[in-house]
Amino acid sequence: HADNAGMDDCLQQLLNNTTAFLETECPKVLVSKAIGYAVIAGSALVKLPQILKIHRAGSVAGISHASVLFEFVATLVNVSYFLPLGYPFSTWGENAFLLAQNSALYILHAHMSGGLRASFLLEASAACASGYVLYRRLVPDFVLPAAACGALGLRRCTVSCEELAGTLPMLLGLVGRLPQIAQNLRQRHTGELAFITYLLNVAGAGARLFTTLQELDDPIALAAVVLSLGLNLVIVAQILLLGGTPKKAANKAA
Protein backbone atom coordinates (compact mmCIF):
# COMPACT_ATOMS: atom_id res chain seq x y z
CA HIS A 1 0.00 0.00 0.00
CA ALA A 2 1.01 3.64 -0.38
CA ASP A 3 3.05 4.64 2.67
CA ASN A 4 4.30 8.01 3.89
CA ALA A 5 7.49 7.72 1.82
CA GLY A 6 5.41 7.17 -1.31
CA MET A 7 3.30 10.21 -0.48
CA ASP A 8 6.43 12.32 -0.04
CA ASP A 9 7.76 11.15 -3.43
CA CYS A 10 4.45 12.03 -5.10
CA LEU A 11 4.34 15.49 -3.55
CA GLN A 12 7.95 16.08 -4.61
CA GLN A 13 7.12 15.09 -8.19
CA LEU A 14 4.08 17.36 -8.19
CA LEU A 15 6.22 20.32 -7.14
CA ASN A 16 9.15 19.61 -9.47
CA ASN A 17 7.65 18.15 -12.65
CA THR A 18 3.91 18.27 -13.20
CA THR A 19 4.07 16.39 -16.52
CA ALA A 20 6.03 13.49 -15.02
CA PHE A 21 3.67 13.51 -12.03
CA LEU A 22 0.62 13.00 -14.25
CA GLU A 23 2.27 10.03 -15.97
CA THR A 24 2.69 8.08 -12.72
CA GLU A 25 0.34 6.43 -10.23
CA CYS A 26 0.68 9.49 -7.99
CA PRO A 27 -2.59 11.20 -9.00
CA LYS A 28 -4.54 8.09 -7.96
CA VAL A 29 -2.58 7.90 -4.71
CA LEU A 30 -3.25 11.54 -3.82
CA VAL A 31 -6.93 11.31 -4.79
CA SER A 32 -7.25 8.16 -2.69
CA LYS A 33 -5.63 9.87 0.28
CA ALA A 34 -7.89 12.91 -0.10
CA ILE A 35 -11.00 10.71 -0.30
CA GLY A 36 -9.81 8.66 2.67
CA TYR A 37 -9.42 11.70 4.88
CA ALA A 38 -12.74 13.09 3.61
CA VAL A 39 -14.41 9.83 4.68
CA ILE A 40 -12.79 10.15 8.12
CA ALA A 41 -13.89 13.79 8.44
CA GLY A 42 -17.44 12.89 7.45
CA SER A 43 -17.52 9.94 9.83
CA ALA A 44 -16.87 12.24 12.77
CA LEU A 45 -20.49 13.43 12.56
CA VAL A 46 -22.27 10.71 10.57
CA LYS A 47 -24.24 9.36 13.55
CA LEU A 48 -25.08 12.79 14.97
CA PRO A 49 -28.37 13.13 13.02
CA GLN A 50 -29.51 9.76 14.39
CA ILE A 51 -28.54 10.70 17.97
CA LEU A 52 -30.27 14.09 17.70
CA LYS A 53 -33.43 12.56 16.20
CA ILE A 54 -33.71 10.11 19.09
CA HIS A 55 -33.06 12.88 21.61
CA ARG A 56 -35.70 15.17 20.07
CA ALA A 57 -38.28 12.39 19.84
CA GLY A 58 -37.48 11.11 23.33
CA SER A 59 -37.98 7.66 21.85
CA VAL A 60 -36.14 4.81 20.16
CA ALA A 61 -39.33 3.56 18.49
CA GLY A 62 -38.64 1.37 15.49
CA ILE A 63 -34.91 1.03 16.21
CA SER A 64 -33.78 -2.53 16.82
CA HIS A 65 -31.73 -3.08 19.99
CA ALA A 66 -29.91 -5.96 18.28
CA SER A 67 -28.96 -3.69 15.38
CA VAL A 68 -27.55 -1.02 17.71
CA LEU A 69 -25.66 -3.58 19.81
CA PHE A 70 -24.12 -5.47 16.90
CA GLU A 71 -23.10 -2.27 15.12
CA PHE A 72 -21.35 -1.10 18.30
CA VAL A 73 -19.51 -4.43 18.66
CA ALA A 74 -18.66 -4.52 14.93
CA THR A 75 -16.93 -1.13 15.02
CA LEU A 76 -15.12 -2.11 18.22
CA VAL A 77 -13.79 -5.27 16.56
CA ASN A 78 -12.95 -3.33 13.39
CA VAL A 79 -10.67 -1.03 15.37
CA SER A 80 -9.15 -4.08 17.07
CA TYR A 81 -8.44 -5.56 13.63
CA PHE A 82 -6.86 -2.52 11.99
CA LEU A 83 -4.82 -1.02 14.86
CA PRO A 84 -2.06 -3.69 14.98
CA LEU A 85 -1.69 -3.92 11.17
CA GLY A 86 0.02 -0.57 10.66
CA TYR A 87 -2.18 0.45 7.72
CA PRO A 88 -2.31 4.20 6.93
CA PHE A 89 -4.91 5.93 9.12
CA SER A 90 -6.54 7.28 5.96
CA THR A 91 -7.61 3.73 5.03
CA TRP A 92 -9.51 2.87 8.22
CA GLY A 93 -9.66 5.87 10.57
CA GLU A 94 -13.42 6.38 10.28
CA ASN A 95 -13.85 3.26 12.41
CA ALA A 96 -12.38 5.08 15.42
CA PHE A 97 -14.94 7.92 15.12
CA LEU A 98 -17.77 5.48 14.41
CA LEU A 99 -16.84 3.53 17.54
CA ALA A 100 -17.22 6.65 19.69
CA GLN A 101 -20.59 7.51 18.12
CA ASN A 102 -21.91 3.94 18.16
CA SER A 103 -20.96 3.75 21.85
CA ALA A 104 -23.01 6.90 22.52
CA LEU A 105 -25.92 5.53 20.48
CA TYR A 106 -25.77 2.20 22.30
CA ILE A 107 -25.86 3.93 25.71
CA LEU A 108 -28.68 6.25 24.60
CA HIS A 109 -30.75 3.36 23.27
CA ALA A 110 -30.27 1.38 26.49
CA HIS A 111 -31.18 4.42 28.59
CA MET A 112 -34.40 5.09 26.66
CA SER A 113 -35.53 1.48 26.46
CA GLY A 114 -35.41 0.47 30.09
CA GLY A 115 -32.41 2.12 31.69
CA LEU A 116 -28.79 1.09 32.16
CA ARG A 117 -29.52 -2.23 33.79
CA ALA A 118 -27.21 -5.12 34.68
CA SER A 119 -27.80 -6.68 31.24
CA PHE A 120 -26.40 -3.53 29.60
CA LEU A 121 -23.29 -3.60 31.80
CA LEU A 122 -22.80 -7.28 31.04
CA GLU A 123 -23.12 -6.72 27.28
CA ALA A 124 -20.77 -3.75 27.31
CA SER A 125 -18.16 -5.53 29.44
CA ALA A 126 -18.23 -8.63 27.21
CA ALA A 127 -17.86 -6.48 24.08
CA CYS A 128 -14.87 -4.55 25.49
CA ALA A 129 -13.20 -7.76 26.67
CA SER A 130 -13.65 -9.32 23.22
CA GLY A 131 -12.19 -6.24 21.56
CA TYR A 132 -9.11 -6.39 23.79
CA VAL A 133 -8.58 -10.12 23.16
CA LEU A 134 -8.77 -9.62 19.39
CA TYR A 135 -6.55 -6.52 19.48
CA ARG A 136 -3.87 -8.48 21.35
CA ARG A 137 -4.40 -11.45 18.97
CA LEU A 138 -4.86 -13.75 21.97
CA VAL A 139 -7.17 -16.25 20.26
CA PRO A 140 -5.13 -19.26 19.04
CA ASP A 141 -5.46 -20.49 15.47
CA PHE A 142 -8.30 -22.95 15.06
CA VAL A 143 -9.40 -25.37 12.34
CA LEU A 144 -12.86 -25.31 10.81
CA PRO A 145 -14.61 -28.62 10.07
CA ALA A 146 -13.97 -29.85 6.54
CA ALA A 147 -17.70 -29.63 5.72
CA ALA A 148 -17.78 -25.95 6.74
CA CYS A 149 -14.66 -25.26 4.65
CA GLY A 150 -16.24 -26.85 1.63
CA ALA A 151 -19.53 -25.02 2.07
CA LEU A 152 -17.74 -21.65 2.38
CA GLY A 153 -15.39 -22.38 -0.52
CA LEU A 154 -12.28 -21.75 1.61
CA ARG A 155 -8.86 -22.74 0.32
CA ARG A 156 -7.68 -23.68 3.82
CA CYS A 157 -9.44 -24.56 7.02
CA THR A 158 -7.08 -22.93 9.56
CA VAL A 159 -8.31 -19.53 10.80
CA SER A 160 -5.94 -17.12 12.57
CA CYS A 161 -6.92 -14.55 15.18
CA GLU A 162 -6.21 -11.78 12.69
CA GLU A 163 -8.57 -13.34 10.15
CA LEU A 164 -11.18 -13.80 12.86
CA ALA A 165 -10.90 -10.13 13.85
CA GLY A 166 -11.28 -9.08 10.22
CA THR A 167 -14.19 -11.37 9.43
CA LEU A 168 -16.20 -10.95 12.62
CA PRO A 169 -17.31 -7.35 11.87
CA MET A 170 -18.80 -8.56 8.57
CA LEU A 171 -20.82 -11.22 10.36
CA LEU A 172 -21.84 -8.76 13.08
CA GLY A 173 -22.76 -6.16 10.47
CA LEU A 174 -24.93 -8.69 8.66
CA VAL A 175 -26.53 -9.96 11.88
CA GLY A 176 -26.95 -6.38 13.10
CA ARG A 177 -28.56 -4.99 9.96
CA LEU A 178 -30.86 -7.92 9.23
CA PRO A 179 -33.00 -7.50 12.42
CA GLN A 180 -33.45 -3.80 11.55
CA ILE A 181 -34.33 -4.60 7.94
CA ALA A 182 -36.76 -7.31 9.09
CA GLN A 183 -38.29 -5.02 11.74
CA ASN A 184 -38.82 -2.29 9.14
CA LEU A 185 -40.66 -4.74 6.88
CA ARG A 186 -42.72 -6.14 9.76
CA GLN A 187 -43.86 -2.77 11.13
CA ARG A 188 -44.17 -1.17 7.66
CA HIS A 189 -42.22 1.92 8.68
CA THR A 190 -38.66 2.80 9.67
CA GLY A 191 -39.38 4.47 13.01
CA GLU A 192 -36.83 7.03 14.19
CA LEU A 193 -34.11 5.96 11.73
CA ALA A 194 -32.39 9.08 10.36
CA PHE A 195 -32.26 9.14 6.56
CA ILE A 196 -29.23 11.45 6.44
CA THR A 197 -27.19 9.07 8.63
CA TYR A 198 -27.76 6.09 6.35
CA LEU A 199 -27.27 8.18 3.22
CA LEU A 200 -23.90 9.31 4.59
CA ASN A 201 -23.11 5.68 5.40
CA VAL A 202 -23.71 4.78 1.74
CA ALA A 203 -21.56 7.67 0.50
CA GLY A 204 -18.80 6.81 2.94
CA ALA A 205 -18.83 3.11 2.03
CA GLY A 206 -18.71 3.95 -1.68
CA ALA A 207 -15.71 6.23 -1.15
CA ARG A 208 -14.01 3.69 1.11
CA LEU A 209 -14.46 1.04 -1.60
CA PHE A 210 -12.30 3.17 -3.91
CA THR A 211 -9.56 3.77 -1.33
CA THR A 212 -9.50 0.09 -0.31
CA LEU A 213 -9.05 -1.02 -3.91
CA GLN A 214 -6.39 1.64 -4.44
CA GLU A 215 -4.31 1.32 -1.27
CA LEU A 216 -4.83 -2.07 0.38
CA ASP A 217 -4.24 -5.63 -0.73
CA ASP A 218 -6.66 -6.97 1.87
CA PRO A 219 -9.61 -9.08 0.66
CA ILE A 220 -11.13 -9.09 4.16
CA ALA A 221 -11.24 -5.29 4.30
CA LEU A 222 -12.64 -5.19 0.76
CA ALA A 223 -15.40 -7.70 1.52
CA ALA A 224 -16.37 -5.75 4.65
CA VAL A 225 -16.76 -2.51 2.67
CA VAL A 226 -18.85 -4.17 -0.06
CA LEU A 227 -21.15 -5.76 2.53
CA SER A 228 -21.54 -2.46 4.42
CA LEU A 229 -22.41 -0.64 1.20
CA GLY A 230 -25.05 -3.20 0.27
CA LEU A 231 -26.75 -3.31 3.67
CA ASN A 232 -26.86 0.47 4.03
CA LEU A 233 -28.34 0.77 0.53
CA VAL A 234 -31.16 -1.58 1.57
CA ILE A 235 -32.01 0.56 4.62
CA VAL A 236 -31.88 3.79 2.59
CA ALA A 237 -34.33 2.22 0.16
CA GLN A 238 -36.60 1.19 3.04
CA ILE A 239 -36.62 4.70 4.51
CA LEU A 240 -37.57 6.13 1.11
CA LEU A 241 -40.24 3.51 0.40
CA LEU A 242 -41.74 2.93 3.86
CA GLY A 243 -41.27 6.32 5.57
CA GLY A 244 -40.73 7.11 9.25
CA THR A 245 -42.89 6.65 12.32
CA PRO A 246 -46.62 6.95 11.47
CA LYS A 247 -48.33 10.01 12.93
CA LYS A 248 -50.53 7.93 15.25
CA ALA A 249 -47.52 6.17 16.76
CA ALA A 250 -45.62 9.45 17.05
CA ASN A 251 -48.55 11.17 18.82
CA LYS A 252 -48.97 8.20 21.13
CA ALA A 253 -45.25 8.31 22.03
CA ALA A 254 -45.58 12.04 22.73
Coordinates of C-alpha atoms in Angstrom, one line a residue:
H1 CA 0.0 0.0 0.0
A2 CA 1.0 3.6 -0.4
D3 CA 3.1 4.6 2.7
N4 CA 4.3 8.0 3.9
A5 CA 7.5 7.7 1.8
G6 CA 5.4 7.2 -1.3
M7 CA 3.3 10.2 -0.5
D8 CA 6.4 12.3 0.0
D9 CA 7.8 11.1 -3.4
C10 CA 4.5 12.0 -5.1
L11 CA 4.3 15.5 -3.5
Q12 CA 8.0 16.1 -4.6
Q13 CA 7.1 15.1 -8.2
L14 CA 4.1 17.4 -8.2
L15 CA 6.2 20.3 -7.1
N16 CA 9.1 19.6 -9.5
N17 CA 7.7 18.1 -12.6
T18 CA 3.9 18.3 -13.2
T19 CA 4.1 16.4 -16.5
A20 CA 6.0 13.5 -15.0
F21 CA 3.7 13.5 -12.0
L22 CA 0.6 13.0 -14.2
E23 CA 2.3 10.0 -16.0
T24 CA 2.7 8.1 -12.7
E25 CA 0.3 6.4 -10.2
C26 CA 0.7 9.5 -8.0
P27 CA -2.6 11.2 -9.0
K28 CA -4.5 8.1 -8.0
V29 CA -2.6 7.9 -4.7
L30 CA -3.2 11.5 -3.8
V31 CA -6.9 11.3 -4.8
S32 CA -7.3 8.2 -2.7
K33 CA -5.6 9.9 0.3
A34 CA -7.9 12.9 -0.1
I35 CA -11.0 10.7 -0.3
G36 CA -9.8 8.7 2.7
Y37 CA -9.4 11.7 4.9
A38 CA -12.7 13.1 3.6
V39 CA -14.4 9.8 4.7
I40 CA -12.8 10.1 8.1
A41 CA -13.9 13.8 8.4
G42 CA -17.4 12.9 7.4
S43 CA -17.5 9.9 9.8
A44 CA -16.9 12.2 12.8
L45 CA -20.5 13.4 12.6
V46 CA -22.3 10.7 10.6
K47 CA -24.2 9.4 13.6
L48 CA -25.1 12.8 15.0
P49 CA -28.4 13.1 13.0
Q50 CA -29.5 9.8 14.4
I51 CA -28.5 10.7 18.0
L52 CA -30.3 14.1 17.7
K53 CA -33.4 12.6 16.2
I54 CA -33.7 10.1 19.1
H55 CA -33.1 12.9 21.6
R56 CA -35.7 15.2 20.1
A57 CA -38.3 12.4 19.8
G58 CA -37.5 11.1 23.3
S59 CA -38.0 7.7 21.8
V60 CA -36.1 4.8 20.2
A61 CA -39.3 3.6 18.5
G62 CA -38.6 1.4 15.5
I63 CA -34.9 1.0 16.2
S64 CA -33.8 -2.5 16.8
H65 CA -31.7 -3.1 20.0
A66 CA -29.9 -6.0 18.3
S67 CA -29.0 -3.7 15.4
V68 CA -27.5 -1.0 17.7
L69 CA -25.7 -3.6 19.8
F70 CA -24.1 -5.5 16.9
E71 CA -23.1 -2.3 15.1
F72 CA -21.3 -1.1 18.3
V73 CA -19.5 -4.4 18.7
A74 CA -18.7 -4.5 14.9
T75 CA -16.9 -1.1 15.0
L76 CA -15.1 -2.1 18.2
V77 CA -13.8 -5.3 16.6
N78 CA -12.9 -3.3 13.4
V79 CA -10.7 -1.0 15.4
S80 CA -9.1 -4.1 17.1
Y81 CA -8.4 -5.6 13.6
F82 CA -6.9 -2.5 12.0
L83 CA -4.8 -1.0 14.9
P84 CA -2.1 -3.7 15.0
L85 CA -1.7 -3.9 11.2
G86 CA 0.0 -0.6 10.7
Y87 CA -2.2 0.5 7.7
P88 CA -2.3 4.2 6.9
F89 CA -4.9 5.9 9.1
S90 CA -6.5 7.3 6.0
T91 CA -7.6 3.7 5.0
W92 CA -9.5 2.9 8.2
G93 CA -9.7 5.9 10.6
E94 CA -13.4 6.4 10.3
N95 CA -13.8 3.3 12.4
A96 CA -12.4 5.1 15.4
F97 CA -14.9 7.9 15.1
L98 CA -17.8 5.5 14.4
L99 CA -16.8 3.5 17.5
A100 CA -17.2 6.7 19.7
Q101 CA -20.6 7.5 18.1
N102 CA -21.9 3.9 18.2
S103 CA -21.0 3.8 21.8
A104 CA -23.0 6.9 22.5
L105 CA -25.9 5.5 20.5
Y106 CA -25.8 2.2 22.3
I107 CA -25.9 3.9 25.7
L108 CA -28.7 6.3 24.6
H109 CA -30.8 3.4 23.3
A110 CA -30.3 1.4 26.5
H111 CA -31.2 4.4 28.6
M112 CA -34.4 5.1 26.7
S113 CA -35.5 1.5 26.5
G114 CA -35.4 0.5 30.1
G115 CA -32.4 2.1 31.7
L116 CA -28.8 1.1 32.2
R117 CA -29.5 -2.2 33.8
A118 CA -27.2 -5.1 34.7
S119 CA -27.8 -6.7 31.2
F120 CA -26.4 -3.5 29.6
L121 CA -23.3 -3.6 31.8
L122 CA -22.8 -7.3 31.0
E123 CA -23.1 -6.7 27.3
A124 CA -20.8 -3.7 27.3
S125 CA -18.2 -5.5 29.4
A126 CA -18.2 -8.6 27.2
A127 CA -17.9 -6.5 24.1
C128 CA -14.9 -4.6 25.5
A129 CA -13.2 -7.8 26.7
S130 CA -13.7 -9.3 23.2
G131 CA -12.2 -6.2 21.6
Y132 CA -9.1 -6.4 23.8
V133 CA -8.6 -10.1 23.2
L134 CA -8.8 -9.6 19.4
Y135 CA -6.5 -6.5 19.5
R136 CA -3.9 -8.5 21.3
R137 CA -4.4 -11.5 19.0
L138 CA -4.9 -13.8 22.0
V139 CA -7.2 -16.3 20.3
P140 CA -5.1 -19.3 19.0
D141 CA -5.5 -20.5 15.5
F142 CA -8.3 -23.0 15.1
V143 CA -9.4 -25.4 12.3
L144 CA -12.9 -25.3 10.8
P145 CA -14.6 -28.6 10.1
A146 CA -14.0 -29.9 6.5
A147 CA -17.7 -29.6 5.7
A148 CA -17.8 -26.0 6.7
C149 CA -14.7 -25.3 4.7
G150 CA -16.2 -26.9 1.6
A151 CA -19.5 -25.0 2.1
L152 CA -17.7 -21.7 2.4
G153 CA -15.4 -22.4 -0.5
L154 CA -12.3 -21.8 1.6
R155 CA -8.9 -22.7 0.3
R156 CA -7.7 -23.7 3.8
C157 CA -9.4 -24.6 7.0
T158 CA -7.1 -22.9 9.6
V159 CA -8.3 -19.5 10.8
S160 CA -5.9 -17.1 12.6
C161 CA -6.9 -14.6 15.2
E162 CA -6.2 -11.8 12.7
E163 CA -8.6 -13.3 10.1
L164 CA -11.2 -13.8 12.9
A165 CA -10.9 -10.1 13.9
G166 CA -11.3 -9.1 10.2
T167 CA -14.2 -11.4 9.4
L168 CA -16.2 -11.0 12.6
P169 CA -17.3 -7.3 11.9
M170 CA -18.8 -8.6 8.6
L171 CA -20.8 -11.2 10.4
L172 CA -21.8 -8.8 13.1
G173 CA -22.8 -6.2 10.5
L174 CA -24.9 -8.7 8.7
V175 CA -26.5 -10.0 11.9
G176 CA -27.0 -6.4 13.1
R177 CA -28.6 -5.0 10.0
L178 CA -30.9 -7.9 9.2
P179 CA -33.0 -7.5 12.4
Q180 CA -33.4 -3.8 11.6
I181 CA -34.3 -4.6 7.9
A182 CA -36.8 -7.3 9.1
Q183 CA -38.3 -5.0 11.7
N184 CA -38.8 -2.3 9.1
L185 CA -40.7 -4.7 6.9
R186 CA -42.7 -6.1 9.8
Q187 CA -43.9 -2.8 11.1
R188 CA -44.2 -1.2 7.7
H189 CA -42.2 1.9 8.7
T190 CA -38.7 2.8 9.7
G191 CA -39.4 4.5 13.0
E192 CA -36.8 7.0 14.2
L193 CA -34.1 6.0 11.7
A194 CA -32.4 9.1 10.4
F195 CA -32.3 9.1 6.6
I196 CA -29.2 11.4 6.4
T197 CA -27.2 9.1 8.6
Y198 CA -27.8 6.1 6.4
L199 CA -27.3 8.2 3.2
L200 CA -23.9 9.3 4.6
N201 CA -23.1 5.7 5.4
V202 CA -23.7 4.8 1.7
A203 CA -21.6 7.7 0.5
G204 CA -18.8 6.8 2.9
A205 CA -18.8 3.1 2.0
G206 CA -18.7 3.9 -1.7
A207 CA -15.7 6.2 -1.2
R208 CA -14.0 3.7 1.1
L209 CA -14.5 1.0 -1.6
F210 CA -12.3 3.2 -3.9
T211 CA -9.6 3.8 -1.3
T212 CA -9.5 0.1 -0.3
L213 CA -9.0 -1.0 -3.9
Q214 CA -6.4 1.6 -4.4
E215 CA -4.3 1.3 -1.3
L216 CA -4.8 -2.1 0.4
D217 CA -4.2 -5.6 -0.7
D218 CA -6.7 -7.0 1.9
P219 CA -9.6 -9.1 0.7
I220 CA -11.1 -9.1 4.2
A221 CA -11.2 -5.3 4.3
L222 CA -12.6 -5.2 0.8
A223 CA -15.4 -7.7 1.5
A224 CA -16.4 -5.7 4.7
V225 CA -16.8 -2.5 2.7
V226 CA -18.8 -4.2 -0.1
L227 CA -21.1 -5.8 2.5
S228 CA -21.5 -2.5 4.4
L229 CA -22.4 -0.6 1.2
G230 CA -25.0 -3.2 0.3
L231 CA -26.8 -3.3 3.7
N232 CA -26.9 0.5 4.0
L233 CA -28.3 0.8 0.5
V234 CA -31.2 -1.6 1.6
I235 CA -32.0 0.6 4.6
V236 CA -31.9 3.8 2.6
A237 CA -34.3 2.2 0.2
Q238 CA -36.6 1.2 3.0
I239 CA -36.6 4.7 4.5
L240 CA -37.6 6.1 1.1
L241 CA -40.2 3.5 0.4
L242 CA -41.7 2.9 3.9
G243 CA -41.3 6.3 5.6
G244 CA -40.7 7.1 9.2
T245 CA -42.9 6.6 12.3
P246 CA -46.6 6.9 11.5
K247 CA -48.3 10.0 12.9
K248 CA -50.5 7.9 15.3
A249 CA -47.5 6.2 16.8
A250 CA -45.6 9.4 17.1
N251 CA -48.5 11.2 18.8
K252 CA -49.0 8.2 21.1
A253 CA -45.3 8.3 22.0
A254 CA -45.6 12.0 22.7

